[in-house]
PDB file of C-alpha atoms in Angstrom:
ATOM      1  CA  MET A1344     -19.623 -11.548  -8.420  1.00 46.00           C
ATOM      2  CA  GLY A1345     -21.715 -12.235 -11.494  1.00 53.00           C
ATOM      3  CA  PHE A1346     -18.821 -12.819 -13.900  1.00 57.00           C
ATOM      4  CA  PRO A1347     -19.368 -15.360 -16.687  1.00 63.00           C
ATOM      5  CA  GLU A1348     -17.524 -18.703 -16.441  1.00 71.00           C
ATOM      6  CA  VAL A1349     -15.904 -18.163 -19.848  1.00 75.00           C
ATOM      7  CA  ILE A1350     -13.764 -15.150 -20.656  1.00 69.00           C
ATOM      8  CA  LEU A1351     -14.183 -14.278 -24.318  1.00 74.00           C
ATOM      9  CA  PRO A1352     -11.467 -12.696 -26.471  1.00 76.00           C
ATOM     10  CA  GLY A1353     -11.628  -8.934 -26.084  1.00 72.00           C
ATOM     11  CA  ASP A1354     -13.108  -9.143 -22.569  1.00 68.00           C
ATOM     12  CA  VAL A1355     -10.990  -7.080 -20.204  1.00 65.00           C
ATOM     13  CA  ARG A1356     -10.948  -8.540 -16.701  1.00 65.00           C
ATOM     14  CA  ASN A1357      -8.425  -6.375 -14.961  1.00 63.00           C
ATOM     15  CA  ASP A1358     -10.177  -5.842 -11.654  1.00 76.00           C
ATOM     16  CA  LEU A1359      -8.162  -6.035  -8.502  1.00 88.00           C
ATOM     17  CA  TYR A1360      -9.813  -5.940  -5.090  1.00 90.00           C
ATOM     18  CA  LEU A1361      -7.678  -4.963  -2.159  1.00 94.00           C
ATOM     19  CA  THR A1362      -8.619  -5.555   1.454  1.00 94.00           C
ATOM     20  CA  LEU A1363      -6.598  -3.543   3.925  1.00 95.00           C
ATOM     21  CA  ILE A1364      -6.677  -5.863   6.940  1.00 94.00           C
ATOM     22  CA  SER A1365      -4.523  -4.657   9.825  1.00 91.00           C
ATOM     23  CA  GLY A1366      -1.271  -3.155  11.015  1.00 90.00           C
ATOM     24  CA  GLU A1367       0.976  -3.150  14.054  1.00 85.00           C
ATOM     25  CA  PHE A1368       2.686   0.043  15.163  1.00 81.00           C
ATOM     26  CA  ASN A1369       4.570   0.795  18.341  1.00 75.00           C
ATOM     27  CA  LYS A1370       4.138   4.144  20.024  1.00 67.00           C
ATOM     28  CA  GLY A1371       7.875   4.841  20.162  1.00 66.00           C
ATOM     29  CA  SER A1372       8.606   7.626  22.630  1.00 67.00           C
ATOM     30  CA  LYS A1373       4.931   8.708  22.809  1.00 69.00           C
ATOM     31  CA  SER A1374       2.916   7.988  25.946  1.00 66.00           C
ATOM     32  CA  THR A1375      -0.164   6.864  23.972  1.00 71.00           C
ATOM     33  CA  ASP A1376      -0.705   4.847  20.813  1.00 73.00           C
ATOM     34  CA  LYS A1377      -0.929   6.659  17.494  1.00 77.00           C
ATOM     35  CA  ASN A1378      -4.036   7.501  15.484  1.00 87.00           C
ATOM     36  CA  VAL A1379      -2.915   5.927  12.201  1.00 90.00           C
ATOM     37  CA  GLU A1380      -4.318   6.694   8.772  1.00 92.00           C
ATOM     38  CA  VAL A1381      -3.283   4.617   5.758  1.00 95.00           C
ATOM     39  CA  THR A1382      -3.239   6.215   2.318  1.00 96.00           C
ATOM     40  CA  VAL A1383      -3.062   3.875  -0.677  1.00 97.00           C
ATOM     41  CA  LYS A1384      -2.000   5.075  -4.112  1.00 97.00           C
ATOM     42  CA  VAL A1385      -1.345   3.186  -7.322  1.00 97.00           C
ATOM     43  CA  CYS A1386       1.980   4.428  -8.710  1.00 97.00           C
ATOM     44  CA  ASN A1387       4.014   3.778 -11.857  1.00 96.00           C
ATOM     45  CA  GLU A1388       7.687   2.742 -11.858  1.00 95.00           C
ATOM     46  CA  PHE A1389       8.707   6.396 -11.384  1.00 95.00           C
ATOM     47  CA  GLY A1390       6.583   6.730  -8.226  1.00 94.00           C
ATOM     48  CA  ILE A1391       4.057   8.973  -9.980  1.00 96.00           C
ATOM     49  CA  PRO A1392       0.487   8.220  -8.856  1.00 97.00           C
ATOM     50  CA  ILE A1393      -1.831   6.921 -11.581  1.00 97.00           C
ATOM     51  CA  PRO A1394      -4.999   9.041 -11.273  1.00 97.00           C
ATOM     52  CA  GLY A1395      -8.569   7.732 -11.183  1.00 96.00           C
ATOM     53  CA  VAL A1396      -7.926   4.004 -10.739  1.00 95.00           C
ATOM     54  CA  ILE A1397      -9.505   3.386  -7.301  1.00 95.00           C
ATOM     55  CA  THR A1398     -13.201   3.038  -6.534  1.00 93.00           C
ATOM     56  CA  LEU A1399     -15.068   2.280  -3.331  1.00 92.00           C
ATOM     57  CA  GLY A1400     -17.814   0.237  -4.992  1.00 81.00           C
ATOM     58  CA  GLY A1401     -20.250  -0.245  -7.837  1.00 76.00           C
ATOM     59  CA  GLY A1402     -21.221   3.068  -9.380  1.00 80.00           C
ATOM     60  CA  ALA A1403     -18.927   5.089  -7.102  1.00 87.00           C
ATOM     61  CA  LEU A1404     -16.688   7.720  -8.664  1.00 92.00           C
ATOM     62  CA  LEU A1405     -13.053   6.904  -9.441  1.00 93.00           C
ATOM     63  CA  ILE A1406     -10.585   8.436  -6.997  1.00 96.00           C
ATOM     64  CA  ASP A1407      -6.808   8.953  -6.998  1.00 97.00           C
ATOM     65  CA  GLU A1408      -6.053   7.611  -3.522  1.00 96.00           C
ATOM     66  CA  TYR A1409      -7.734   5.700  -0.725  1.00 96.00           C
ATOM     67  CA  HIS A1410      -7.769   6.892   2.902  1.00 95.00           C
ATOM     68  CA  SER A1411      -8.521   4.414   5.681  1.00 95.00           C
ATOM     69  CA  VAL A1412     -10.641   4.892   8.758  1.00 92.00           C
ATOM     70  CA  ILE A1413      -8.651   6.275  11.696  1.00 90.00           C
ATOM     71  CA  TYR A1414      -8.913   4.514  15.051  1.00 87.00           C
ATOM     72  CA  TYR A1415      -8.251   6.570  18.172  1.00 86.00           C
ATOM     73  CA  HIS A1416      -5.080   5.526  20.094  1.00 84.00           C
ATOM     74  CA  GLU A1417      -4.862   2.057  18.539  1.00 84.00           C
ATOM     75  CA  ASP A1418      -1.429   0.467  17.972  1.00 81.00           C
ATOM     76  CA  LYS A1419      -2.934  -2.581  16.197  1.00 88.00           C
ATOM     77  CA  PRO A1420      -5.752  -1.229  14.015  1.00 91.00           C
ATOM     78  CA  ARG A1421      -7.952  -3.750  12.155  1.00 92.00           C
ATOM     79  CA  TRP A1422      -9.440  -1.974   9.170  1.00 94.00           C
ATOM     80  CA  CYS A1423     -10.848  -4.843   7.048  1.00 94.00           C
ATOM     81  CA  GLU A1424     -11.660  -2.268   4.344  1.00 95.00           C
ATOM     82  CA  THR A1425     -12.050  -3.387   0.718  1.00 94.00           C
ATOM     83  CA  PHE A1426     -11.853  -1.288  -2.424  1.00 94.00           C
ATOM     84  CA  LYS A1427     -11.393  -1.893  -6.128  1.00 92.00           C
ATOM     85  CA  ILE A1428      -8.414  -0.962  -8.260  1.00 93.00           C
ATOM     86  CA  ALA A1429      -8.728  -0.831 -12.056  1.00 90.00           C
ATOM     87  CA  VAL A1430      -5.334  -0.141 -13.617  1.00 91.00           C
ATOM     88  CA  PRO A1431      -5.171   0.239 -17.420  1.00 88.00           C
ATOM     89  CA  ILE A1432      -3.558  -2.888 -18.896  1.00 85.00           C
ATOM     90  CA  GLU A1433      -0.688  -0.911 -20.452  1.00 88.00           C
ATOM     91  CA  GLU A1434       0.290   0.475 -17.018  1.00 92.00           C
ATOM     92  CA  PHE A1435      -0.359  -2.652 -14.944  1.00 91.00           C
ATOM     93  CA  LYS A1436       3.036  -4.325 -15.481  1.00 91.00           C
ATOM     94  CA  GLN A1437       5.040  -1.405 -14.024  1.00 94.00           C
ATOM     95  CA  ALA A1438       2.525  -0.376 -11.350  1.00 96.00           C
ATOM     96  CA  HIS A1439       2.777  -0.818  -7.603  1.00 97.00           C
ATOM     97  CA  LEU A1440       0.633  -0.019  -4.590  1.00 97.00           C
ATOM     98  CA  LYS A1441       2.174   2.509  -2.217  1.00 97.00           C
ATOM     99  CA  PHE A1442       0.925   2.604   1.372  1.00 97.00           C
ATOM    100  CA  THR A1443       1.855   5.589   3.507  1.00 96.00           C
ATOM    101  CA  PHE A1444       1.108   5.783   7.215  1.00 93.00           C
ATOM    102  CA  LYS A1445       0.430   9.092   8.952  1.00 91.00           C
ATOM    103  CA  HIS A1446      -0.318  10.036  12.517  1.00 87.00           C
ATOM    104  CA  ARG A1447      -3.579  11.971  12.760  1.00 85.00           C
ATOM    105  CA  SER A1448      -4.671  14.370  15.465  1.00 79.00           C
ATOM    106  CA  SER A1449      -7.782  16.416  16.111  1.00 73.00           C
ATOM    107  CA  ASN A1450      -5.826  19.553  15.196  1.00 72.00           C
ATOM    108  CA  GLU A1451      -6.660  20.129  11.508  1.00 71.00           C
ATOM    109  CA  ALA A1452      -3.828  22.634  10.918  1.00 67.00           C
ATOM    110  CA  LYS A1453      -1.288  20.192  12.326  1.00 70.00           C
ATOM    111  CA  ASP A1454      -2.750  17.330  10.238  1.00 68.00           C
ATOM    112  CA  LYS A1455      -2.308  19.225   6.961  1.00 70.00           C
ATOM    113  CA  SER A1456       1.445  19.546   7.505  1.00 74.00           C
ATOM    114  CA  GLU A1457       1.883  15.981   8.836  1.00 83.00           C
ATOM    115  CA  LYS A1458       4.182  13.799   6.741  1.00 88.00           C
ATOM    116  CA  PRO A1459       4.140   9.975   6.694  1.00 93.00           C
ATOM    117  CA  PHE A1460       6.057   8.186   9.430  1.00 92.00           C
ATOM    118  CA  ALA A1461       6.169   4.868   7.547  1.00 93.00           C
ATOM    119  CA  LEU A1462       5.761   3.340   4.107  1.00 96.00           C
ATOM    120  CA  SER A1463       4.976  -0.036   2.523  1.00 97.00           C
ATOM    121  CA  TYR A1464       4.588  -1.081  -1.078  1.00 97.00           C
ATOM    122  CA  VAL A1465       3.865  -4.079  -3.275  1.00 97.00           C
ATOM    123  CA  LYS A1466       4.304  -4.467  -7.027  1.00 95.00           C
ATOM    124  CA  LEU A1467       1.314  -5.710  -9.036  1.00 94.00           C
ATOM    125  CA  MET A1468       3.603  -7.949 -11.106  1.00 91.00           C
ATOM    126  CA  GLN A1469       5.939 -10.367  -9.352  1.00 85.00           C
ATOM    127  CA  ARG A1470       9.577 -10.900 -10.336  1.00 80.00           C
ATOM    128  CA  ASN A1471       8.631 -14.089 -12.226  1.00 83.00           C
ATOM    129  CA  GLY A1472       6.257 -12.123 -14.495  1.00 82.00           C
ATOM    130  CA  THR A1473       2.990 -13.271 -12.927  1.00 84.00           C
ATOM    131  CA  THR A1474       0.322 -11.077 -11.373  1.00 87.00           C
ATOM    132  CA  LEU A1475       0.274 -10.588  -7.625  1.00 88.00           C
ATOM    133  CA  GLN A1476      -1.340 -13.670  -6.083  1.00 88.00           C
ATOM    134  CA  ASP A1477      -4.805 -13.576  -4.539  1.00 88.00           C
ATOM    135  CA  ILE A1478      -3.597 -14.300  -1.014  1.00 90.00           C
ATOM    136  CA  GLN A1479      -2.994 -12.367   2.180  1.00 93.00           C
ATOM    137  CA  HIS A1480       0.310 -10.475   1.859  1.00 93.00           C
ATOM    138  CA  GLU A1481       2.302  -9.450   4.908  1.00 94.00           C
ATOM    139  CA  LEU A1482       3.907  -6.186   3.846  1.00 96.00           C
ATOM    140  CA  LEU A1483       7.073  -4.859   5.404  1.00 95.00           C
ATOM    141  CA  VAL A1484       6.637  -1.417   6.955  1.00 94.00           C
ATOM    142  CA  TYR A1485       9.607   0.912   6.605  1.00 94.00           C
ATOM    143  CA  LYS A1486      10.051   3.747   9.081  1.00 93.00           C
ATOM    144  CA  LEU A1487      10.574   7.120   7.421  1.00 92.00           C
ATOM    145  CA  ASP A1488      12.472  10.185   8.542  1.00 90.00           C
ATOM    146  CA  GLN A1489       9.546  12.609   8.452  1.00 86.00           C
ATOM    147  CA  LYS A1490      11.845  15.623   8.078  1.00 86.00           C
ATOM    148  CA  LYS A1491      13.485  14.175   4.954  1.00 88.00           C
ATOM    149  CA  TYR A1492      10.449  12.484   3.340  1.00 89.00           C
ATOM    150  CA  GLU A1493       9.955  13.319  -0.322  1.00 90.00           C
ATOM    151  CA  GLU A1494       6.842  12.071  -2.130  1.00 89.00           C
ATOM    152  CA  THR A1495       8.876  11.564  -5.328  1.00 89.00           C
ATOM    153  CA  ASP A1496      11.608   9.391  -3.739  1.00 93.00           C
ATOM    154  CA  ILE A1497      11.382   5.847  -5.163  1.00 95.00           C
ATOM    155  CA  SER A1498      14.416   4.320  -3.439  1.00 95.00           C
ATOM    156  CA  TYR A1499      11.997   2.043  -1.542  1.00 96.00           C
ATOM    157  CA  LEU A1500      11.462   0.058  -4.776  1.00 96.00           C
ATOM    158  CA  LYS A1501      14.917  -1.520  -4.260  1.00 94.00           C
ATOM    159  CA  LEU A1502      13.820  -2.945  -0.883  1.00 95.00           C
ATOM    160  CA  PRO A1503      11.832  -6.163  -0.368  1.00 95.00           C
ATOM    161  CA  SER A1504       8.107  -5.448  -0.049  1.00 95.00           C
ATOM    162  CA  THR A1505       6.743  -8.551   1.717  1.00 93.00           C
ATOM    163  CA  ARG A1506       7.913 -10.887   4.450  1.00 91.00           C
ATOM    164  CA  GLY A1507       7.998 -13.687   1.845  1.00 87.00           C
ATOM    165  CA  GLU A1508      10.282 -11.639  -0.426  1.00 89.00           C
ATOM    166  CA  LEU A1509      12.591 -10.871   2.509  1.00 90.00           C
ATOM    167  CA  ILE A1510      12.859 -14.595   3.384  1.00 88.00           C
ATOM    168  CA  GLU A1511      13.492 -15.415  -0.310  1.00 84.00           C
ATOM    169  CA  LEU A1512      16.311 -12.825  -0.496  1.00 84.00           C
ATOM    170  CA  ASN A1513      17.921 -14.157   2.698  1.00 83.00           C
ATOM    171  CA  ILE A1514      17.841 -17.728   1.328  1.00 81.00           C
ATOM    172  CA  GLU A1515      19.442 -16.577  -1.955  1.00 77.00           C
ATOM    173  CA  LYS A1516      22.099 -14.602  -0.039  1.00 76.00           C
ATOM    174  CA  ASN A1517      22.954 -17.651   2.118  1.00 79.00           C
ATOM    175  CA  GLN A1518      23.311 -19.908  -0.944  1.00 76.00           C
ATOM    176  CA  HIS A1519      26.032 -17.717  -2.487  1.00 65.00           C
TER     177      HIS A1519
END
């Protein structure tokens, strides 16, 4: 990537690259698979999106949220889409990535009113105080009640975010 081997004092290296790989969704009561769009936002501990911290590449403008490609009637989309996140250091510790999943149709009016049917998240700082590891994370996807969904609700932050975290919590629970 052209970075020097040595990081000098004062150098800020706070770049985070995220690759949205894939998802698995069942069609529920529908007769065909959903057209799923993923929206990624960087939010603070209050669930408020941090503006202008996502970019699609070198020289591209900073954006507030990322929207994935939408595959037609695909229950197991494979996006493999990479983008860069640059969170100010003072906000990094409390920040998390919020993934919302929406069904998309060809009806634009219907799409505008569509609310997410599911949500995932991952904190940028782990419970032990270290930064999120550079590995593939298997995020848990929580089904939402679309009628009751509120963008400002942060109750999801109390839930485990990854399969690894869920296993860890179950082990701790069984030891007590």
